Structure formats: C-alpha cells, structure tokens
PDB file of C-alpha atoms and ligand atoms in Angstrom:
ATOM      1  CA  MET O   1     182.156 112.079   8.688  1.00 46.00           C
ATOM      2  CA  SER O   2     184.242 115.219   8.785  1.00 58.00           C
ATOM      3  CA  ASP O   3     181.244 117.475   9.274  1.00 78.00           C
ATOM      4  CA  ARG O   4     180.174 115.864  12.459  1.00 90.00           C
ATOM      5  CA  ASN O   5     178.970 118.171  15.316  1.00 96.00           C
ATOM      6  CA  LEU O   6     181.586 117.324  18.167  1.00 97.00           C
ATOM      7  CA  GLN O   7     182.114 118.799  21.540  1.00 98.00           C
ATOM      8  CA  SER O   8     185.227 117.451  23.266  1.00 98.00           C
ATOM      9  CA  PHE O   9     186.170 117.795  26.832  1.00 98.00           C
ATOM     10  CA  PRO O  10     189.247 116.977  29.113  1.00 98.00           C
ATOM     11  CA  ASP O  11     187.200 114.742  31.454  1.00 98.00           C
ATOM     12  CA  LYS O  12     183.724 113.455  32.227  1.00 98.00           C
ATOM     13  CA  ALA O  13     183.066 116.233  34.742  1.00 98.00           C
ATOM     14  CA  ALA O  14     183.568 118.964  32.198  1.00 98.00           C
ATOM     15  CA  LEU O  15     181.445 117.064  29.572  1.00 98.00           C
ATOM     16  CA  SER O  16     178.729 116.654  32.208  1.00 98.00           C
ATOM     17  CA  ARG O  17     178.804 120.441  33.049  1.00 98.00           C
ATOM     18  CA  GLY O  18     178.710 121.353  29.385  1.00 98.00           C
ATOM     19  CA  ALA O  19     175.997 118.949  28.493  1.00 98.00           C
ATOM     20  CA  CYS O  20     173.909 120.111  31.649  1.00 98.00           C
ATOM     21  CA  GLN O  21     174.172 123.764  30.589  1.00 98.00           C
ATOM     22  CA  ARG O  22     173.044 123.013  26.953  1.00 98.00           C
ATOM     23  CA  LEU O  23     170.401 120.650  28.067  1.00 98.00           C
ATOM     24  CA  VAL O  24     168.770 123.331  30.484  1.00 98.00           C
ATOM     25  CA  THR O  25     168.899 125.932  27.528  1.00 98.00           C
ATOM     26  CA  LEU O  26     167.245 123.323  25.146  1.00 98.00           C
ATOM     27  CA  ALA O  27     164.595 122.197  27.761  1.00 98.00           C
ATOM     28  CA  LYS O  28     163.605 125.780  28.408  1.00 98.00           C
ATOM     29  CA  GLU O  29     163.376 126.663  24.718  1.00 98.00           C
ATOM     30  CA  CYS O  30     161.136 123.545  24.076  1.00 98.00           C
ATOM     31  CA  ILE O  31     158.939 124.459  27.014  1.00 98.00           C
ATOM     32  CA  ASP O  32     158.618 128.061  25.902  1.00 98.00           C
ATOM     33  CA  GLN O  33     157.659 126.962  22.347  1.00 98.00           C
ATOM     34  CA  ASN O  34     155.465 123.739  23.164  1.00 98.00           C
ATOM     35  CA  GLY O  35     154.859 123.733  26.879  1.00 98.00           C
ATOM     36  CA  VAL O  36     156.730 120.412  27.463  1.00 98.00           C
ATOM     37  CA  PHE O  37     160.086 118.791  27.058  1.00 98.00           C
ATOM     38  CA  GLN O  38     160.177 115.141  26.240  1.00 98.00           C
ATOM     39  CA  ILE O  39     163.505 113.315  26.786  1.00 99.00           C
ATOM     40  CA  SER O  40     164.552 109.737  26.238  1.00 99.00           C
ATOM     41  CA  LEU O  41     167.239 108.968  28.955  1.00 99.00           C
ATOM     42  CA  SER O  42     170.248 106.720  28.416  1.00 98.00           C
ATOM     43  CA  GLY O  43     171.428 104.349  31.147  1.00 98.00           C
ATOM     44  CA  GLY O  44     174.802 102.985  32.085  1.00 96.00           C
ATOM     45  CA  SER O  45     177.344 105.097  34.129  1.00 97.00           C
ATOM     46  CA  THR O  46     178.358 107.984  31.675  1.00 98.00           C
ATOM     47  CA  PRO O  47     175.206 110.118  32.088  1.00 98.00           C
ATOM     48  CA  GLN O  48     175.007 109.845  35.855  1.00 98.00           C
ATOM     49  CA  GLN O  49     176.935 112.915  36.571  1.00 98.00           C
ATOM     50  CA  LEU O  50     174.797 114.928  34.085  1.00 98.00           C
ATOM     51  CA  TYR O  51     171.708 113.668  35.758  1.00 98.00           C
ATOM     52  CA  GLN O  52     173.067 114.645  39.186  1.00 98.00           C
ATOM     53  CA  LEU O  53     173.854 118.109  37.885  1.00 98.00           C
ATOM     54  CA  LEU O  54     170.495 118.563  36.282  1.00 98.00           C
ATOM     55  CA  ALA O  55     168.908 117.988  39.721  1.00 98.00           C
ATOM     56  CA  GLU O  56     170.553 121.208  40.926  1.00 98.00           C
ATOM     57  CA  THR O  57     169.028 123.368  38.151  1.00 98.00           C
ATOM     58  CA  ASP O  58     165.918 125.424  38.088  1.00 96.00           C
ATOM     59  CA  LEU O  59     164.117 123.558  35.371  1.00 98.00           C
ATOM     60  CA  PRO O  60     160.197 123.599  35.446  1.00 98.00           C
ATOM     61  CA  TRP O  61     160.033 119.901  36.393  1.00 98.00           C
ATOM     62  CA  ASP O  62     156.330 119.637  35.902  1.00 98.00           C
ATOM     63  CA  ARG O  63     156.797 120.554  32.213  1.00 98.00           C
ATOM     64  CA  ILE O  64     159.316 117.669  31.536  1.00 98.00           C
ATOM     65  CA  ARG O  65     158.410 114.082  30.635  1.00 98.00           C
ATOM     66  CA  TRP O  66     161.088 111.438  31.399  1.00 98.00           C
ATOM     67  CA  PHE O  67     161.266 108.294  29.304  1.00 99.00           C
ATOM     68  CA  TRP O  68     163.922 105.631  29.042  1.00 98.00           C
ATOM     69  CA  GLY O  69     165.598 104.733  25.702  1.00 98.00           C
ATOM     70  CA  ASP O  70     166.477 101.228  27.218  1.00 98.00           C
ATOM     71  CA  ASP O  71     166.597  99.287  30.200  1.00 98.00           C
ATOM     72  CA  ARG O  72     167.802  96.001  31.525  1.00 98.00           C
ATOM     73  CA  CYS O  73     165.538  93.080  32.226  1.00 98.00           C
ATOM     74  CA  VAL O  74     165.681  93.446  35.934  1.00 98.00           C
ATOM     75  CA  PRO O  75     163.275  94.864  38.685  1.00 97.00           C
ATOM     76  CA  HIS O  76     163.247  98.657  39.103  1.00 98.00           C
ATOM     77  CA  ASP O  77     165.049  98.235  42.457  1.00 98.00           C
ATOM     78  CA  HIS O  78     167.940  96.160  41.035  1.00 98.00           C
ATOM     79  CA  ALA O  79     171.440  97.620  41.004  1.00 98.00           C
ATOM     80  CA  ASP O  80     171.658  97.234  37.234  1.00 98.00           C
ATOM     81  CA  SER O  81     168.333  99.039  36.518  1.00 98.00           C
ATOM     82  CA  ASN O  82     168.592 102.213  34.416  1.00 98.00           C
ATOM     83  CA  TYR O  83     165.325 103.356  35.957  1.00 98.00           C
ATOM     84  CA  ARG O  84     166.902 103.004  39.542  1.00 98.00           C
ATOM     85  CA  MET O  85     169.975 104.852  38.423  1.00 98.00           C
ATOM     86  CA  VAL O  86     167.991 107.858  37.099  1.00 98.00           C
ATOM     87  CA  ARG O  87     165.611 107.830  40.141  1.00 98.00           C
ATOM     88  CA  GLU O  88     168.639 107.972  42.567  1.00 98.00           C
ATOM     89  CA  ALA O  89     170.613 110.582  40.576  1.00 98.00           C
ATOM     90  CA  LEU O  90     167.796 112.843  39.581  1.00 98.00           C
ATOM     91  CA  LEU O  91     164.165 112.036  40.057  1.00 98.00           C
ATOM     92  CA  ASP O  92     164.079 111.455  43.873  1.00 98.00           C
ATOM     93  CA  ARG O  93     166.109 114.685  44.154  1.00 98.00           C
ATOM     94  CA  ILE O  94     163.721 116.840  42.363  1.00 98.00           C
ATOM     95  CA  ASP O  95     160.776 114.992  43.878  1.00 93.00           C
ATOM     96  CA  ALA O  96     159.460 114.328  40.363  1.00 96.00           C
ATOM     97  CA  ASP O  97     155.698 114.063  39.947  1.00 97.00           C
ATOM     98  CA  PRO O  98     155.059 110.348  39.109  1.00 98.00           C
ATOM     99  CA  ALA O  99     152.749 111.468  36.337  1.00 98.00           C
ATOM    100  CA  THR O 100     155.756 112.872  34.425  1.00 98.00           C
ATOM    101  CA  VAL O 101     157.890 109.695  34.752  1.00 98.00           C
ATOM    102  CA  PHE O 102     157.489 106.691  32.321  1.00 98.00           C
ATOM    103  CA  PRO O 103     159.706 103.768  33.374  1.00 98.00           C
ATOM    104  CA  VAL O 104     159.804 100.681  31.168  1.00 98.00           C
ATOM    105  CA  PRO O 105     157.312  98.245  32.885  1.00 98.00           C
ATOM    106  CA  VAL O 106     159.968  95.586  33.200  1.00 94.00           C
ATOM    107  CA  ASP O 107     158.486  92.102  33.347  1.00 86.00           C
ATOM    108  CA  THR O 108     161.122  89.443  33.602  1.00 89.00           C
ATOM    109  CA  GLU O 109     158.635  86.632  32.890  1.00 95.00           C
ATOM    110  CA  ASP O 110     157.312  88.262  29.687  1.00 97.00           C
ATOM    111  CA  PRO O 111     159.670  90.629  28.231  1.00 98.00           C
ATOM    112  CA  ALA O 112     157.729  90.862  24.909  1.00 98.00           C
ATOM    113  CA  ALA O 113     154.604  92.001  26.730  1.00 98.00           C
ATOM    114  CA  ALA O 114     156.506  94.539  28.635  1.00 98.00           C
ATOM    115  CA  ALA O 115     158.077  95.985  25.550  1.00 98.00           C
ATOM    116  CA  ALA O 116     154.559  96.108  23.830  1.00 98.00           C
ATOM    117  CA  GLN O 117     153.175  97.868  26.758  1.00 98.00           C
ATOM    118  CA  TYR O 118     155.872 100.501  26.792  1.00 98.00           C
ATOM    119  CA  GLU O 119     155.571 101.027  22.979  1.00 98.00           C
ATOM    120  CA  GLU O 120     151.938 101.694  23.648  1.00 98.00           C
ATOM    121  CA  THR O 121     152.821 104.191  26.241  1.00 98.00           C
ATOM    122  CA  LEU O 122     155.215 105.899  23.804  1.00 98.00           C
ATOM    123  CA  ARG O 123     152.457 105.939  21.000  1.00 98.00           C
ATOM    124  CA  GLN O 124     150.108 107.530  23.367  1.00 98.00           C
ATOM    125  CA  ALA O 125     152.727 110.260  24.381  1.00 98.00           C
ATOM    126  CA  PHE O 126     153.534 110.867  20.727  1.00 98.00           C
ATOM    127  CA  ALA O 127     150.061 110.234  19.221  1.00 98.00           C
ATOM    128  CA  GLY O 128     149.769 110.828  15.601  1.00 97.00           C
ATOM    129  CA  GLN O 129     153.518 110.667  14.874  1.00 97.00           C
ATOM    130  CA  ASP O 130     155.166 107.903  12.720  1.00 97.00           C
ATOM    131  CA  TYR O 131     157.885 107.712  15.222  1.00 97.00           C
ATOM    132  CA  PRO O 132     158.483 109.436  18.691  1.00 98.00           C
ATOM    133  CA  GLN O 133     159.591 113.108  18.041  1.00 98.00           C
ATOM    134  CA  TRP O 134     161.801 113.254  21.210  1.00 98.00           C
ATOM    135  CA  ASP O 135     162.914 116.837  22.096  1.00 98.00           C
ATOM    136  CA  LEU O 136     166.131 115.075  23.038  1.00 98.00           C
ATOM    137  CA  ALA O 137     167.382 111.486  22.970  1.00 98.00           C
ATOM    138  CA  LEU O 138     170.448 110.864  25.027  1.00 99.00           C
ATOM    139  CA  GLN O 139     172.577 108.036  23.753  1.00 98.00           C
ATOM    140  CA  GLY O 140     175.535 106.184  25.334  1.00 98.00           C
ATOM    141  CA  MET O 141     177.980 103.892  23.436  1.00 98.00           C
ATOM    142  CA  GLY O 142     179.431 100.712  24.696  1.00 98.00           C
ATOM    143  CA  ASP O 143     182.931  99.602  23.936  1.00 98.00           C
ATOM    144  CA  ASP O 144     181.430  97.122  21.416  1.00 98.00           C
ATOM    145  CA  ALA O 145     179.804 100.149  19.613  1.00 98.00           C
ATOM    146  CA  HIS O 146     176.228  99.331  20.818  1.00 98.00           C
ATOM    147  CA  THR O 147     173.876 102.211  21.726  1.00 98.00           C
ATOM    148  CA  ALA O 148     170.782 101.883  23.832  1.00 98.00           C
ATOM    149  CA  SER O 149     170.358  98.004  23.936  1.00 98.00           C
ATOM    150  CA  LEU O 150     170.972  97.620  20.240  1.00 98.00           C
ATOM    151  CA  PHE O 151     173.949  95.150  20.609  1.00 98.00           C
ATOM    152  CA  PRO O 152     175.959  93.942  17.693  1.00 98.00           C
ATOM    153  CA  GLU O 153     174.309  91.067  15.760  1.00 98.00           C
ATOM    154  CA  THR O 154     171.126  91.243  17.707  1.00 98.00           C
ATOM    155  CA  LYS O 155     167.596  91.073  16.245  1.00 98.00           C
ATOM    156  CA  ALA O 156     166.518  94.518  17.273  1.00 98.00           C
ATOM    157  CA  ILE O 157     169.062  96.102  14.946  1.00 98.00           C
ATOM    158  CA  ASP O 158     166.840  95.116  11.876  1.00 98.00           C
ATOM    159  CA  GLU O 159     163.519  96.162  13.330  1.00 98.00           C
ATOM    160  CA  GLN O 160     161.838  98.619  10.923  1.00 98.00           C
ATOM    161  CA  GLN O 161     158.238  98.829  12.226  1.00 97.00           C
ATOM    162  CA  ARG O 162     158.336  98.748  15.981  1.00 98.00           C
ATOM    163  CA  TRP O 163     159.259 101.851  18.147  1.00 98.00           C
ATOM    164  CA  PHE O 164     160.408  99.675  21.270  1.00 98.00           C
ATOM    165  CA  VAL O 165     161.281  95.999  21.582  1.00 98.00           C
ATOM    166  CA  GLU O 166     162.572  93.279  23.772  1.00 98.00           C
ATOM    167  CA  ASN O 167     166.015  92.244  22.486  1.00 98.00           C
ATOM    168  CA  TRP O 168     167.738  89.037  23.351  1.00 98.00           C
ATOM    169  CA  VAL O 169     171.438  89.701  23.930  1.00 98.00           C
ATOM    170  CA  PRO O 170     173.577  86.428  23.815  1.00 98.00           C
ATOM    171  CA  LYS O 171     176.576  88.031  25.296  1.00 97.00           C
ATOM    172  CA  PHE O 172     174.700  88.679  28.506  1.00 97.00           C
ATOM    173  CA  ASP O 173     172.398  85.618  28.117  1.00 98.00           C
ATOM    174  CA  THR O 174     169.382  87.940  28.983  1.00 97.00           C
ATOM    175  CA  HIS O 175     166.791  90.136  27.344  1.00 98.00           C
ATOM    176  CA  ARG O 176     167.114  93.916  27.168  1.00 98.00           C
ATOM    177  CA  PHE O 177     164.420  96.529  26.270  1.00 98.00           C
ATOM    178  CA  THR O 178     165.380  99.172  23.621  1.00 98.00           C
ATOM    179  CA  LEU O 179     164.157 101.851  21.408  1.00 99.00           C
ATOM    180  CA  THR O 180     164.697 100.727  17.686  1.00 98.00           C
ATOM    181  CA  ALA O 181     166.841 102.871  15.509  1.00 98.00           C
ATOM    182  CA  ASN O 182     164.001 104.520  13.693  1.00 98.00           C
ATOM    183  CA  ALA O 183     162.529 105.613  17.155  1.00 98.00           C
ATOM    184  CA  ILE O 184     165.988 107.126  18.092  1.00 98.00           C
ATOM    185  CA  ASN O 185     166.533 108.847  14.761  1.00 98.00           C
ATOM    186  CA  SER O 186     163.111 110.537  15.037  1.00 98.00           C
ATOM    187  CA  ALA O 187     164.360 112.648  17.851  1.00 98.00           C
ATOM    188  CA  ARG O 188     164.793 116.293  17.101  1.00 98.00           C
ATOM    189  CA  ASN O 189     168.070 116.340  18.937  1.00 98.00           C
ATOM    190  CA  ILE O 190     170.299 113.286  19.690  1.00 98.00           C
ATOM    191  CA  TRP O 191     173.429 113.540  21.853  1.00 98.00           C
ATOM    192  CA  PHE O 192     175.905 110.865  22.307  1.00 98.00           C
ATOM    193  CA  LEU O 193     177.742 111.181  25.577  1.00 98.00           C
ATOM    194  CA  ILE O 194     181.023 109.121  25.444  1.00 98.00           C
ATOM    195  CA  SER O 195     183.888 108.935  27.890  1.00 98.00           C
ATOM    196  CA  GLY O 196     186.755 106.650  28.533  1.00 98.00           C
ATOM    197  CA  ASP O 197     189.752 105.308  26.548  1.00 98.00           C
ATOM    198  CA  ASN O 198     187.979 101.925  26.359  1.00 98.00           C
ATOM    199  CA  LYS O 199     185.672 103.526  23.951  1.00 98.00           C
ATOM    200  CA  ARG O 200     188.228 104.892  21.494  1.00 98.00           C
ATOM    201  CA  ASP O 201     188.365 101.943  19.204  1.00 98.00           C
ATOM    202  CA  ALA O 202     184.575 101.561  18.955  1.00 98.00           C
ATOM    203  CA  LEU O 203     184.275 105.266  18.197  1.00 98.00           C
ATOM    204  CA  GLN O 204     187.003 104.884  15.484  1.00 98.00           C
ATOM    205  CA  SER O 205     184.898 102.083  13.882  1.00 98.00           C
ATOM    206  CA  VAL O 206     181.580 104.014  14.234  1.00 98.00           C
ATOM    207  CA  TRP O 207     182.997 107.208  12.746  1.00 98.00           C
ATOM    208  CA  ASN O 208     185.548 106.035  10.216  1.00 97.00           C
ATOM    209  CA  GLY O 209     185.069 102.351   9.748  1.00 97.00           C
ATOM    210  CA  PRO O 210     183.039 100.548   6.880  1.00 98.00           C
ATOM    211  CA  GLN O 211     179.256 101.131   7.289  1.00 98.00           C
ATOM    212  CA  GLN O 212     178.411  97.972   9.082  1.00 98.00           C
ATOM    213  CA  PRO O 213     175.709  98.724  11.612  1.00 98.00           C
ATOM    214  CA  ALA O 214     175.171  95.053  12.481  1.00 98.00           C
ATOM    215  CA  LYS O 215     178.701  95.143  13.751  1.00 98.00           C
ATOM    216  CA  TYR O 216     178.748  98.816  15.026  1.00 98.00           C
ATOM    217  CA  PRO O 217     175.146  99.661  15.941  1.00 98.00           C
ATOM    218  CA  SER O 218     175.849 103.159  16.898  1.00 98.00           C
ATOM    219  CA  GLN O 219     176.180 103.734  13.139  1.00 98.00           C
ATOM    220  CA  LEU O 220     172.361 103.227  12.927  1.00 98.00           C
ATOM    221  CA  VAL O 221     172.000 106.743  14.586  1.00 98.00           C
ATOM    222  CA  ARG O 222     171.910 108.797  11.420  1.00 95.00           C
ATOM    223  CA  PRO O 223     169.034 111.334  11.723  1.00 93.00           C
ATOM    224  CA  ASP O 224     168.239 113.150   8.428  1.00 89.00           C
ATOM    225  CA  HIS O 225     168.817 116.541  10.149  1.00 89.00           C
ATOM    226  CA  PRO O 226     171.660 118.343  11.922  1.00 90.00           C
ATOM    227  CA  GLY O 227     170.420 117.445  15.396  1.00 95.00           C
ATOM    228  CA  LEU O 228     173.123 114.866  16.068  1.00 98.00           C
ATOM    229  CA  LEU O 229     175.762 116.006  18.624  1.00 98.00           C
ATOM    230  CA  TRP O 230     178.620 114.143  19.944  1.00 98.00           C
ATOM    231  CA  TRP O 231     179.844 114.937  23.528  1.00 98.00           C
ATOM    232  CA  VAL O 232     183.124 113.051  23.855  1.00 98.00           C
ATOM    233  CA  THR O 233     186.007 113.238  26.454  1.00 98.00           C
ATOM    234  CA  GLU O 234     189.490 113.535  24.770  1.00 98.00           C
ATOM    235  CA  ASP O 235     190.405 110.134  26.049  1.00 98.00           C
ATOM    236  CA  ALA O 236     187.785 108.513  23.843  1.00 98.00           C
ATOM    237  CA  LEU O 237     188.714 110.464  20.620  1.00 98.00           C
ATOM    238  CA  PRO O 238     190.243 108.314  17.885  1.00 97.00           C
TER     239      PRO O 238
HETATM  240  C1  LIG V   1     172.608 100.639  29.138  1.00 93.33           C
HETATM  241  C2  LIG V   1     172.834 101.850  28.220  1.00 93.33           C
HETATM  242  C3  LIG V   1     173.822 101.680  27.272  1.00 93.33           C
HETATM  243  C4  LIG V   1     174.930 102.519  27.685  1.00 93.33           C
HETATM  244  C5  LIG V   1     176.258 102.041  27.115  1.00 93.33           C
HETATM  245  C6  LIG V   1     177.437 102.884  27.754  1.00 93.33           C
HETATM  246  O1  LIG V   1     171.542 100.233  29.471  1.00 93.33           O
HETATM  247  O2  LIG V   1     173.735 100.216  29.548  1.00 93.33           O
HETATM  248  O3  LIG V   1     171.696 102.589  27.907  1.00 93.33           O
HETATM  249  O4  LIG V   1     173.482 101.837  25.916  1.00 93.33           O
HETATM  250  O5  LIG V   1     174.701 103.840  27.237  1.00 93.33           O
HETATM  251  O6  LIG V   1     176.432 100.705  27.545  1.00 93.33           O
HETATM  252  O7  LIG V   1     177.447 102.703  29.074  1.00 93.33           O
HETATM  253  P1  LIG V   1     178.434 103.357  29.979  1.00 93.33           P
HETATM  254  O8  LIG V   1     178.035 104.676  29.972  1.00 93.33           O
HETATM  255  O9  LIG V   1     178.400 102.653  31.431  1.00 93.33           O
HETATM  256  O10 LIG V   1     179.802 103.210  29.456  1.00 93.33           O
END
C-alpha cells in the first residue's frame, strides 16, 4: 500500500498535537456544513493525550456527538472502561451535555442485549443510512493487529449485517463490544493512531503482509474512499 496516507511523528505527544489540530479543523468544517460532528472514539491508552488536548480547545461542544467504537464488558466506573477513560480525559473537563454523549450501555450479564441496544442507538443517530456515516472514526491498533474489539480469529470479524456486536475474546476470556468492519468503513474519515515499538511488527503485517484479516483485523479497515489516514510515531513504523 504505497499510496497510504501517512503522518509520522517523533513521539506520541507530537502525534497527539498534530491529530488534535486536524480534528479541530475537521470538526469545525463538519459543523459549518451540517450543524453537527459525529465521532466514534477509540479506547486504550494511545488516544488519551489527544482527548486531553481536545478538552483545551474552543470547539462548539454542543454540536458534537460522542460515540464509542468499542468498549470493554465492565461497568462504566471500572478502570478498564473506555467510557471512563474518555469521561476523565475529556467529557468531564468540557462539562459535556449528557444528551451529546452515547456510551455503550454495558451489561455484563447480557452482553448481547447491550450490543443490540447500542446498535439501535446508532441506527437512530444515523437513521436512513446503510451503515453509520461517522464524520470521523478514531481507531487504535493492538500489537496483535486488532482494531476496535475486532480481535484475531473472533466471530465479529465476519459479521456483515450488524453495525455493533458483542464479541467473545478467548484471549481475555471475556466479551467485548465493538463496531463491525462495515460500520467502521462507512465513516467519512478514519484515523488510526498508533504509537510504540511494540506495534511495529503488527503494522508491518497489516500494511505489507498477506491479506489475512482474520489474523490481522486492522486490514478490515479499507474504506472505498481516500478518508483513511495513519497517524504513526516513528518507533512504530516498519
Ligand atoms: C480498546 C481499544 C483498542 C485499542 C488497541 C490499542 O478497547 O482497547 O479500542 O482497539 O485501540 O487495543 O490500545 P493502546 O492504544 O492502549 O495500545
């Protein structure tokens, strides 16, 4: 993929600053054009600095709708919760109106019902669309080449109809909640944020290895438009 759209940075702080500046510009353009900016947030640790920097900007918060691309099957106050991470890094600091925040309604007793409920939330937010046309979907990538909670050799990888599902992840012996590949690829802009030398081998496989999305799920992210952008620190570059 020599024509990939890549921005590389010396470290995560520089990546976060660059992504924050570009996200503010994109959000303001979308709000000017459509009155709203709808974003699918990634979890984990990489985007935390970006979220903290966003909180210091002058974005029109009431025009932004915050969704999650995936979450863990834990309560919202759990240390592993992606909702909690974003709330602490960003939403509490901007005093976000709860009406603009759409967390996954985690239910550890009935993950399938929780995933179906969130999918209904998405279908209402993106009514009339075949898949959710996010203005921006932020994606991370694990050192096993997963993205969102589409982990290697898991059922959700092959899901073609649903937008959002529960996904049993054997390596963690637990369910996760995740957008499906189609519901990521429908985004107008998709940004991978990747940092750390522990990601280099996975990125090499995703970019230059055989097309084996079951093994390298980040390969599933292949929108049919030029909106895919890779934000990568130099230590993660193959
Ligand atoms: C999650 C994320 C996941 C994450 C990758 C990378 O719930 O963990 O959404 O897809 O982006 O695991 O995580 P790090 O940024 O912590 O390396």
